[in-house]
Amino acid sequence: MSTNRFARKKRQFKRLSEQIQCLRHDGRWDHMDSSVQNKIANKLKNLFREIYAFFTRSELKRAVLAAGFIFAWSSAAVGQQFAAPQQNPFGLSTAYGPVINLTLMDIDQDGDLDLFGSGYYGNPLLYVNNGTPNNPSFGPGQLFPFGLSGIYSTYTGVADIDGDGDVDILASSSYAQYPYVWLYHQNIGTAQNPSFSGSQVNPFGLSISGPGIYFGKFADLDNDGDLDLFGTAKHSGSVYYYQNNGNDTIPSFGVEQTDPFGLTPTSIWATVSVGDIDMDGDLDVMGNTFTGDFIFFLNNGSSGNPLFGLAQMNLFGLTSSGDFGVSSAIGDLDNDGDLDILSVGYEYSHYGSTGGRFSYYENVDIGMGVEEQEIEVSVFPNPTDGHLDLEFMEHQTGTAHVVDLLGKKLMSKRFEESDGIRLDLGQVATGQYFIQIETENGSSLQKITKQ
């Protein structure tokens, strides 16, 4: 296919996908004659078959997302990004009952991802990863770890919110003297041996606008170098957002914004995770419904100005677990450079909850499309305990960024017509990061480990 014809077909595919999304959004799709629906669906599928081999990898994932409703509606197979779930992987179990609002984070700074969440009644719950970055192996669940003593709290954010190199914890609470407030636990231990302070009520200008527990995560949604707070309200499913107007060491959050960036409420008990799933440089949102379905919101904006598309369910081979109260966390559990999904839910009957299970969905390469233009660069030593050298095969002009797994840029370095640069990671905490290199000739994204 000629370049001009490919570009024309690509524009046709994009326009038709957008038209279908509009038809769905205003309800007209559901009232169309089935013959018209089939005609539109077949046209979109035929366009996809004609041009998919000419997509770059990120374009291909965007295309599948844009047309995912039609592919699912017509039972068309278009490839699979996530493998079938593995039940109770890596030694995990729900011995303490349901787990709420999972977070994958290297809490003890030993280079692998640990698992943190809340028990059904708000008890803090930790699973320490005793394996390696490539082969996780989780120990038994620990209730009330690191001196935490909250109850009827949802442990919402686990991140280095004050920029001192260790992780802190934020919770929302609805118990006793704390009716619907934020509780902050600062890490007063070390990066390797956390110990958390007693709770500070509504820190950094935070407040909860109405009754209800909030689920959520920290992420740098506006790409300004500090962590914002983002999530859902338990009983309404509404999305909330607190922009961090401070900096990476002194946070100061603005007023609560509801359903920002084009996002729409999902369902009660919906939880969300944030990560660059399609590896296009901005943060996407993956959510769950109470009944176990996966919801995906693709960021069609930019890293600094997010704009999310319509909610699309159970894409890329993801299926409902059949459990209730499902919560998911996103992280690179097998250290292969992409984001996997770990979820947990519980079975329910009129007798109450009857146990549950963890499910692991490995992110697998769908193996189609051509590579985006990528510069040739060597990054060494990796792992590193201090400096990191970037050696280019040709002279390059651009910027190198050190980015954590939440999308927060920790440092950047500009270079002009250079065949190599050195990054000093001495002040960067141990853990896993991305080196994002953007030049006039292309880009590169590589994962590194700081020891």
PDB file of C-alpha atoms in Angstrom, residues 206-442:
ATOM      1  CA  LEU A 206      -6.947  18.522  51.462  1.00  0.00           C
ATOM      2  CA  SER A 207     -10.596  18.035  52.424  1.00  0.00           C
ATOM      3  CA  ILE A 208     -13.441  15.742  51.385  1.00  0.00           C
ATOM      4  CA  SER A 209     -16.422  17.569  49.915  1.00  0.00           C
ATOM      5  CA  GLY A 210     -19.143  15.180  50.971  1.00  0.00           C
ATOM      6  CA  PRO A 211     -19.863  11.965  52.882  1.00  0.00           C
ATOM      7  CA  GLY A 212     -18.090   8.895  51.603  1.00  0.00           C
ATOM      8  CA  ILE A 213     -14.806   7.026  51.465  1.00  0.00           C
ATOM      9  CA  TYR A 214     -12.433   7.845  48.619  1.00  0.00           C
ATOM     10  CA  PHE A 215     -10.301   5.355  46.699  1.00  0.00           C
ATOM     11  CA  GLY A 216      -7.350   6.663  44.765  1.00  0.00           C
ATOM     12  CA  LYS A 217      -3.703   6.954  43.808  1.00  0.00           C
ATOM     13  CA  PHE A 218      -0.911   9.513  43.596  1.00  0.00           C
ATOM     14  CA  ALA A 219       0.246  10.330  40.056  1.00  0.00           C
ATOM     15  CA  ASP A 220       1.763  13.301  38.249  1.00  0.00           C
ATOM     16  CA  LEU A 221      -1.189  13.834  35.929  1.00  0.00           C
ATOM     17  CA  ASP A 222      -0.176  17.321  34.798  1.00  0.00           C
ATOM     18  CA  ASN A 223       3.504  16.416  34.339  1.00  0.00           C
ATOM     19  CA  ASP A 224       4.812  19.309  36.443  1.00  0.00           C
ATOM     20  CA  GLY A 225       7.146  17.223  38.595  1.00  0.00           C
ATOM     21  CA  ASP A 226       4.987  16.711  41.686  1.00  0.00           C
ATOM     22  CA  LEU A 227       2.330  14.169  42.617  1.00  0.00           C
ATOM     23  CA  ASP A 228      -1.377  14.913  42.282  1.00  0.00           C
ATOM     24  CA  LEU A 229      -4.178  12.959  43.977  1.00  0.00           C
ATOM     25  CA  PHE A 230      -6.713  11.158  41.843  1.00  0.00           C
ATOM     26  CA  GLY A 231      -9.383   8.505  42.348  1.00  0.00           C
ATOM     27  CA  THR A 232     -13.053   7.655  42.857  1.00  0.00           C
ATOM     28  CA  ALA A 233     -15.685   8.111  45.543  1.00  0.00           C
ATOM     29  CA  LYS A 234     -16.814   4.783  46.959  1.00  0.00           C
ATOM     30  CA  HIS A 235     -20.597   5.210  46.956  1.00  0.00           C
ATOM     31  CA  SER A 236     -21.073   7.352  43.837  1.00  0.00           C
ATOM     32  CA  GLY A 237     -18.319   6.241  41.461  1.00  0.00           C
ATOM     33  CA  SER A 238     -17.529   9.891  40.708  1.00  0.00           C
ATOM     34  CA  VAL A 239     -13.946  10.709  39.816  1.00  0.00           C
ATOM     35  CA  TYR A 240     -12.117  13.275  41.948  1.00  0.00           C
ATOM     36  CA  TYR A 241      -8.870  15.146  41.346  1.00  0.00           C
ATOM     37  CA  TYR A 242      -6.738  17.340  43.584  1.00  0.00           C
ATOM     38  CA  GLN A 243      -4.035  19.210  41.681  1.00  0.00           C
ATOM     39  CA  ASN A 244      -0.779  19.663  43.554  1.00  0.00           C
ATOM     40  CA  ASN A 245       0.005  23.366  43.314  1.00  0.00           C
ATOM     41  CA  GLY A 246       3.051  23.054  45.545  1.00  0.00           C
ATOM     42  CA  ASN A 247       6.165  21.130  44.594  1.00  0.00           C
ATOM     43  CA  ASP A 248       7.713  17.703  45.020  1.00  0.00           C
ATOM     44  CA  THR A 249       8.858  18.429  48.607  1.00  0.00           C
ATOM     45  CA  ILE A 250       6.110  20.748  49.915  1.00  0.00           C
ATOM     46  CA  PRO A 251       2.745  19.603  48.535  1.00  0.00           C
ATOM     47  CA  SER A 252      -0.222  21.971  48.481  1.00  0.00           C
ATOM     48  CA  PHE A 253      -3.429  20.686  46.944  1.00  0.00           C
ATOM     49  CA  GLY A 254      -6.138  22.725  45.257  1.00  0.00           C
ATOM     50  CA  VAL A 255      -9.860  22.301  45.720  1.00  0.00           C
ATOM     51  CA  GLU A 256     -11.451  19.009  44.785  1.00  0.00           C
ATOM     52  CA  GLN A 257     -12.440  18.751  41.123  1.00  0.00           C
ATOM     53  CA  THR A 258     -15.120  16.245  40.118  1.00  0.00           C
ATOM     54  CA  ASP A 259     -15.033  14.191  36.901  1.00  0.00           C
ATOM     55  CA  PRO A 260     -12.073  16.066  35.364  1.00  0.00           C
ATOM     56  CA  PHE A 261     -10.359  15.642  31.972  1.00  0.00           C
ATOM     57  CA  GLY A 262     -13.427  14.195  30.271  1.00  0.00           C
ATOM     58  CA  LEU A 263     -13.707  11.290  32.727  1.00  0.00           C
ATOM     59  CA  THR A 264     -17.146  10.005  33.671  1.00  0.00           C
ATOM     60  CA  PRO A 265     -18.395   8.215  36.814  1.00  0.00           C
ATOM     61  CA  THR A 266     -18.054   4.446  36.650  1.00  0.00           C
ATOM     62  CA  SER A 267     -19.969   2.536  39.330  1.00  0.00           C
ATOM     63  CA  ILE A 268     -20.170   2.268  43.079  1.00  0.00           C
ATOM     64  CA  TRP A 269     -17.088   0.759  44.691  1.00  0.00           C
ATOM     65  CA  ALA A 270     -15.115   1.435  41.529  1.00  0.00           C
ATOM     66  CA  THR A 271     -11.358   1.706  42.012  1.00  0.00           C
ATOM     67  CA  VAL A 272      -8.758   3.068  39.613  1.00  0.00           C
ATOM     68  CA  SER A 273      -5.079   2.716  38.812  1.00  0.00           C
ATOM     69  CA  VAL A 274      -2.960   5.142  36.811  1.00  0.00           C
ATOM     70  CA  GLY A 275      -0.077   4.283  34.490  1.00  0.00           C
ATOM     71  CA  ASP A 276       1.246   4.670  30.958  1.00  0.00           C
ATOM     72  CA  ILE A 277      -0.166   1.368  29.753  1.00  0.00           C
ATOM     73  CA  ASP A 278       0.280   2.076  26.044  1.00  0.00           C
ATOM     74  CA  MET A 279       3.773   3.567  26.598  1.00  0.00           C
ATOM     75  CA  ASP A 280       3.025   6.736  24.624  1.00  0.00           C
ATOM     76  CA  GLY A 281       4.363   9.157  27.234  1.00  0.00           C
ATOM     77  CA  ASP A 282       1.152  10.077  29.056  1.00  0.00           C
ATOM     78  CA  LEU A 283      -0.837   8.475  31.865  1.00  0.00           C
ATOM     79  CA  ASP A 284      -3.886   6.317  31.192  1.00  0.00           C
ATOM     80  CA  VAL A 285      -6.525   5.142  33.667  1.00  0.00           C
ATOM     81  CA  MET A 286      -7.564   1.552  34.331  1.00  0.00           C
ATOM     82  CA  GLY A 287     -10.536   0.961  36.608  1.00  0.00           C
ATOM     83  CA  ASN A 288     -12.776  -1.780  37.938  1.00  0.00           C
ATOM     84  CA  THR A 289     -16.465  -2.000  38.589  1.00  0.00           C
ATOM     85  CA  PHE A 290     -17.866  -3.560  41.733  1.00  0.00           C
ATOM     86  CA  THR A 291     -18.871  -6.602  39.689  1.00  0.00           C
ATOM     87  CA  GLY A 292     -15.395  -7.287  38.336  1.00  0.00           C
ATOM     88  CA  ASP A 293     -15.282  -5.695  34.894  1.00  0.00           C
ATOM     89  CA  PHE A 294     -12.266  -3.714  33.683  1.00  0.00           C
ATOM     90  CA  ILE A 295     -12.704  -0.140  32.463  1.00  0.00           C
ATOM     91  CA  PHE A 296     -10.099   1.612  30.368  1.00  0.00           C
ATOM     92  CA  PHE A 297      -9.787   5.362  29.714  1.00  0.00           C
ATOM     93  CA  LEU A 298      -7.172   6.168  27.069  1.00  0.00           C
ATOM     94  CA  ASN A 299      -5.451   9.522  27.442  1.00  0.00           C
ATOM     95  CA  ASN A 300      -5.924  11.223  24.078  1.00  0.00           C
ATOM     96  CA  GLY A 301      -4.350  14.449  25.318  1.00  0.00           C
ATOM     97  CA  SER A 302      -0.741  14.921  26.308  1.00  0.00           C
ATOM     98  CA  SER A 303       1.464  14.288  29.325  1.00  0.00           C
ATOM     99  CA  GLY A 304       0.797  17.822  30.618  1.00  0.00           C
ATOM    100  CA  ASN A 305      -2.840  18.207  29.523  1.00  0.00           C
ATOM    101  CA  PRO A 306      -4.718  14.919  29.908  1.00  0.00           C
ATOM    102  CA  LEU A 307      -7.953  14.351  28.023  1.00  0.00           C
ATOM    103  CA  PHE A 308      -9.510  10.921  28.391  1.00  0.00           C
ATOM    104  CA  GLY A 309     -11.726   9.115  25.914  1.00  0.00           C
ATOM    105  CA  LEU A 310     -14.976   7.325  26.635  1.00  0.00           C
ATOM    106  CA  ALA A 311     -14.941   4.393  29.034  1.00  0.00           C
ATOM    107  CA  GLN A 312     -14.371   1.063  27.293  1.00  0.00           C
ATOM    108  CA  MET A 313     -14.799  -2.243  29.064  1.00  0.00           C
ATOM    109  CA  ASN A 314     -12.860  -5.496  29.031  1.00  0.00           C
ATOM    110  CA  LEU A 315     -10.476  -4.718  26.180  1.00  0.00           C
ATOM    111  CA  PHE A 316      -7.310  -6.581  25.156  1.00  0.00           C
ATOM    112  CA  GLY A 317      -8.435  -9.971  26.385  1.00  0.00           C
ATOM    113  CA  LEU A 318      -9.404  -8.726  29.840  1.00  0.00           C
ATOM    114  CA  THR A 319     -12.533 -10.377  31.195  1.00  0.00           C
ATOM    115  CA  SER A 320     -14.631 -10.002  34.304  1.00  0.00           C
ATOM    116  CA  SER A 321     -13.340 -12.185  37.094  1.00  0.00           C
ATOM    117  CA  GLY A 322     -16.872 -12.923  38.266  1.00  0.00           C
ATOM    118  CA  ASP A 323     -15.924 -11.712  41.726  1.00  0.00           C
ATOM    119  CA  PHE A 324     -17.274  -8.712  43.618  1.00  0.00           C
ATOM    120  CA  GLY A 325     -15.485  -5.685  45.015  1.00  0.00           C
ATOM    121  CA  VAL A 326     -12.635  -6.062  42.534  1.00  0.00           C
ATOM    122  CA  SER A 327      -9.637  -3.789  42.972  1.00  0.00           C
ATOM    123  CA  SER A 328      -6.587  -3.687  40.700  1.00  0.00           C
ATOM    124  CA  ALA A 329      -3.042  -2.402  40.768  1.00  0.00           C
ATOM    125  CA  ILE A 330      -0.812  -1.677  37.771  1.00  0.00           C
ATOM    126  CA  GLY A 331       2.915  -2.389  37.837  1.00  0.00           C
ATOM    127  CA  ASP A 332       5.721  -4.136  35.968  1.00  0.00           C
ATOM    128  CA  LEU A 333       5.684  -7.358  37.957  1.00  0.00           C
ATOM    129  CA  ASP A 334       7.912  -9.346  35.594  1.00  0.00           C
ATOM    130  CA  ASN A 335      10.401  -6.528  34.877  1.00  0.00           C
ATOM    131  CA  ASP A 336       9.946  -6.697  31.104  1.00  0.00           C
ATOM    132  CA  GLY A 337       9.311  -2.990  30.601  1.00  0.00           C
ATOM    133  CA  ASP A 338       5.499  -2.920  30.395  1.00  0.00           C
ATOM    134  CA  LEU A 339       2.715  -2.680  32.965  1.00  0.00           C
ATOM    135  CA  ASP A 340       0.915  -5.788  34.173  1.00  0.00           C
ATOM    136  CA  ILE A 341      -2.298  -5.990  36.207  1.00  0.00           C
ATOM    137  CA  LEU A 342      -2.854  -7.609  39.595  1.00  0.00           C
ATOM    138  CA  SER A 343      -6.452  -7.694  40.811  1.00  0.00           C
ATOM    139  CA  VAL A 344      -8.316  -9.106  43.786  1.00  0.00           C
ATOM    140  CA  GLY A 345     -11.998  -9.682  44.498  1.00  0.00           C
ATOM    141  CA  TYR A 346     -14.273 -11.775  46.640  1.00  0.00           C
ATOM    142  CA  GLU A 347     -17.220 -14.079  46.135  1.00  0.00           C
ATOM    143  CA  TYR A 348     -20.510 -13.024  47.704  1.00  0.00           C
ATOM    144  CA  SER A 349     -23.755 -14.708  48.649  1.00  0.00           C
ATOM    145  CA  HIS A 350     -26.659 -13.881  50.969  1.00  0.00           C
ATOM    146  CA  TYR A 351     -24.479 -15.311  53.752  1.00  0.00           C
ATOM    147  CA  GLY A 352     -21.886 -12.595  53.124  1.00  0.00           C
ATOM    148  CA  SER A 353     -18.443 -12.641  51.560  1.00  0.00           C
ATOM    149  CA  THR A 354     -17.049 -16.135  51.111  1.00  0.00           C
ATOM    150  CA  GLY A 355     -13.410 -15.571  50.347  1.00  0.00           C
ATOM    151  CA  GLY A 356     -11.745 -14.342  47.239  1.00  0.00           C
ATOM    152  CA  ARG A 357      -8.756 -14.616  44.976  1.00  0.00           C
ATOM    153  CA  PHE A 358      -5.973 -12.674  43.334  1.00  0.00           C
ATOM    154  CA  SER A 359      -5.697 -12.639  39.543  1.00  0.00           C
ATOM    155  CA  TYR A 360      -2.573 -11.751  37.557  1.00  0.00           C
ATOM    156  CA  TYR A 361      -2.851 -10.516  33.969  1.00  0.00           C
ATOM    157  CA  GLU A 362       0.519 -10.418  32.227  1.00  0.00           C
ATOM    158  CA  ASN A 363       0.978  -7.720  29.614  1.00  0.00           C
ATOM    159  CA  VAL A 364       2.047  -9.555  26.471  1.00  0.00           C
ATOM    160  CA  ASP A 365       3.229  -7.986  23.217  1.00  0.00           C
ATOM    161  CA  ILE A 366       0.541  -8.375  20.569  1.00  0.00           C
ATOM    162  CA  GLY A 367       3.306  -8.745  17.997  1.00  0.00           C
ATOM    163  CA  MET A 368       1.889  -6.632  15.161  1.00  0.00           C
ATOM    164  CA  GLY A 369       2.845  -3.325  13.592  1.00  0.00           C
ATOM    165  CA  VAL A 370       6.185  -1.702  12.918  1.00  0.00           C
ATOM    166  CA  GLU A 371       8.453  -0.125  15.471  1.00  0.00           C
ATOM    167  CA  GLU A 372       8.350   3.609  16.059  1.00  0.00           C
ATOM    168  CA  GLN A 373      11.523   5.452  15.126  1.00  0.00           C
ATOM    169  CA  GLU A 374      13.871   4.635  17.981  1.00  0.00           C
ATOM    170  CA  ILE A 375      17.353   5.991  18.403  1.00  0.00           C
ATOM    171  CA  GLU A 376      20.230   3.647  19.169  1.00  0.00           C
ATOM    172  CA  VAL A 377      21.524   4.269  22.668  1.00  0.00           C
ATOM    173  CA  SER A 378      23.435   2.244  25.254  1.00  0.00           C
ATOM    174  CA  VAL A 379      22.506   2.810  28.902  1.00  0.00           C
ATOM    175  CA  PHE A 380      25.015   1.561  31.474  1.00  0.00           C
ATOM    176  CA  PRO A 381      25.745   0.436  34.105  1.00  0.00           C
ATOM    177  CA  ASN A 382      22.350  -1.087  34.763  1.00  0.00           C
ATOM    178  CA  PRO A 383      21.756  -1.712  37.634  1.00  0.00           C
ATOM    179  CA  THR A 384      23.605   1.349  38.910  1.00  0.00           C
ATOM    180  CA  ASP A 385      24.471   2.623  42.354  1.00  0.00           C
ATOM    181  CA  GLY A 386      25.313   6.163  41.295  1.00  0.00           C
ATOM    182  CA  HIS A 387      25.915   7.514  37.804  1.00  0.00           C
ATOM    183  CA  LEU A 388      24.335   6.382  34.552  1.00  0.00           C
ATOM    184  CA  ASP A 389      25.969   6.813  31.133  1.00  0.00           C
ATOM    185  CA  LEU A 390      23.982   7.259  27.925  1.00  0.00           C
ATOM    186  CA  GLU A 391      26.013   6.574  24.784  1.00  0.00           C
ATOM    187  CA  PHE A 392      24.471   7.421  21.390  1.00  0.00           C
ATOM    188  CA  MET A 393      25.472   5.747  18.136  1.00  0.00           C
ATOM    189  CA  GLU A 394      25.144   9.149  16.410  1.00  0.00           C
ATOM    190  CA  HIS A 395      25.308  12.718  17.695  1.00  0.00           C
ATOM    191  CA  GLN A 396      21.936  13.720  19.113  1.00  0.00           C
ATOM    192  CA  THR A 397      20.150  16.837  20.380  1.00  0.00           C
ATOM    193  CA  GLY A 398      17.387  16.404  22.916  1.00  0.00           C
ATOM    194  CA  THR A 399      16.499  15.737  26.547  1.00  0.00           C
ATOM    195  CA  ALA A 400      16.867  12.742  28.866  1.00  0.00           C
ATOM    196  CA  HIS A 401      14.372  12.296  31.711  1.00  0.00           C
ATOM    197  CA  VAL A 402      14.450  10.017  34.751  1.00  0.00           C
ATOM    198  CA  VAL A 403      10.839   8.985  35.410  1.00  0.00           C
ATOM    199  CA  ASP A 404       9.452   6.861  38.234  1.00  0.00           C
ATOM    200  CA  LEU A 405       6.785   4.184  37.802  1.00  0.00           C
ATOM    201  CA  LEU A 406       4.031   6.683  38.631  1.00  0.00           C
ATOM    202  CA  GLY A 407       5.070   8.922  35.766  1.00  0.00           C
ATOM    203  CA  LYS A 408       6.767  11.546  37.929  1.00  0.00           C
ATOM    204  CA  LYS A 409       9.831  13.165  36.327  1.00  0.00           C
ATOM    205  CA  LEU A 410      12.612  13.159  38.903  1.00  0.00           C
ATOM    206  CA  MET A 411      15.252  14.889  36.805  1.00  0.00           C
ATOM    207  CA  SER A 412      15.945  16.022  33.248  1.00  0.00           C
ATOM    208  CA  LYS A 413      19.114  16.846  31.323  1.00  0.00           C
ATOM    209  CA  ARG A 414      19.367  18.671  28.011  1.00  0.00           C
ATOM    210  CA  PHE A 415      22.085  17.817  25.482  1.00  0.00           C
ATOM    211  CA  GLU A 416      23.181  19.405  22.176  1.00  0.00           C
ATOM    212  CA  GLU A 417      24.901  17.508  19.335  1.00  0.00           C
ATOM    213  CA  SER A 418      26.322  15.017  21.809  1.00  0.00           C
ATOM    214  CA  ASP A 419      27.406  11.409  21.460  1.00  0.00           C
ATOM    215  CA  GLY A 420      26.849  10.720  25.142  1.00  0.00           C
ATOM    216  CA  ILE A 421      25.923  12.166  28.538  1.00  0.00           C
ATOM    217  CA  ARG A 422      26.194  11.146  32.189  1.00  0.00           C
ATOM    218  CA  LEU A 423      23.319  11.323  34.673  1.00  0.00           C
ATOM    219  CA  ASP A 424      24.061  11.576  38.394  1.00  0.00           C
ATOM    220  CA  LEU A 425      21.504   9.448  40.253  1.00  0.00           C
ATOM    221  CA  GLY A 426      23.151   9.870  43.637  1.00  0.00           C
ATOM    222  CA  GLN A 427      20.094  11.614  45.109  1.00  0.00           C
ATOM    223  CA  VAL A 428      17.604   9.197  43.550  1.00  0.00           C
ATOM    224  CA  ALA A 429      16.218   6.544  45.898  1.00  0.00           C
ATOM    225  CA  THR A 430      16.800   2.869  45.186  1.00  0.00           C
ATOM    226  CA  GLY A 431      14.157   1.296  42.979  1.00  0.00           C
ATOM    227  CA  GLN A 432      13.035   0.947  39.377  1.00  0.00           C
ATOM    228  CA  TYR A 433      12.783   3.855  36.943  1.00  0.00           C
ATOM    229  CA  PHE A 434      12.493   4.672  33.255  1.00  0.00           C
ATOM    230  CA  ILE A 435      15.027   6.632  31.219  1.00  0.00           C
ATOM    231  CA  GLN A 436      13.001   8.543  28.638  1.00  0.00           C
ATOM    232  CA  ILE A 437      15.102  10.049  25.838  1.00  0.00           C
ATOM    233  CA  GLU A 438      13.540  12.462  23.342  1.00  0.00           C
ATOM    234  CA  THR A 439      15.586  13.770  20.405  1.00  0.00           C
ATOM    235  CA  GLU A 440      15.036  15.399  17.033  1.00  0.00           C
ATOM    236  CA  ASN A 441      15.638  12.024  15.354  1.00  0.00           C
ATOM    237  CA  GLY A 442      13.530   9.769  17.543  1.00  0.00           C
TER     238      GLY A 442
END
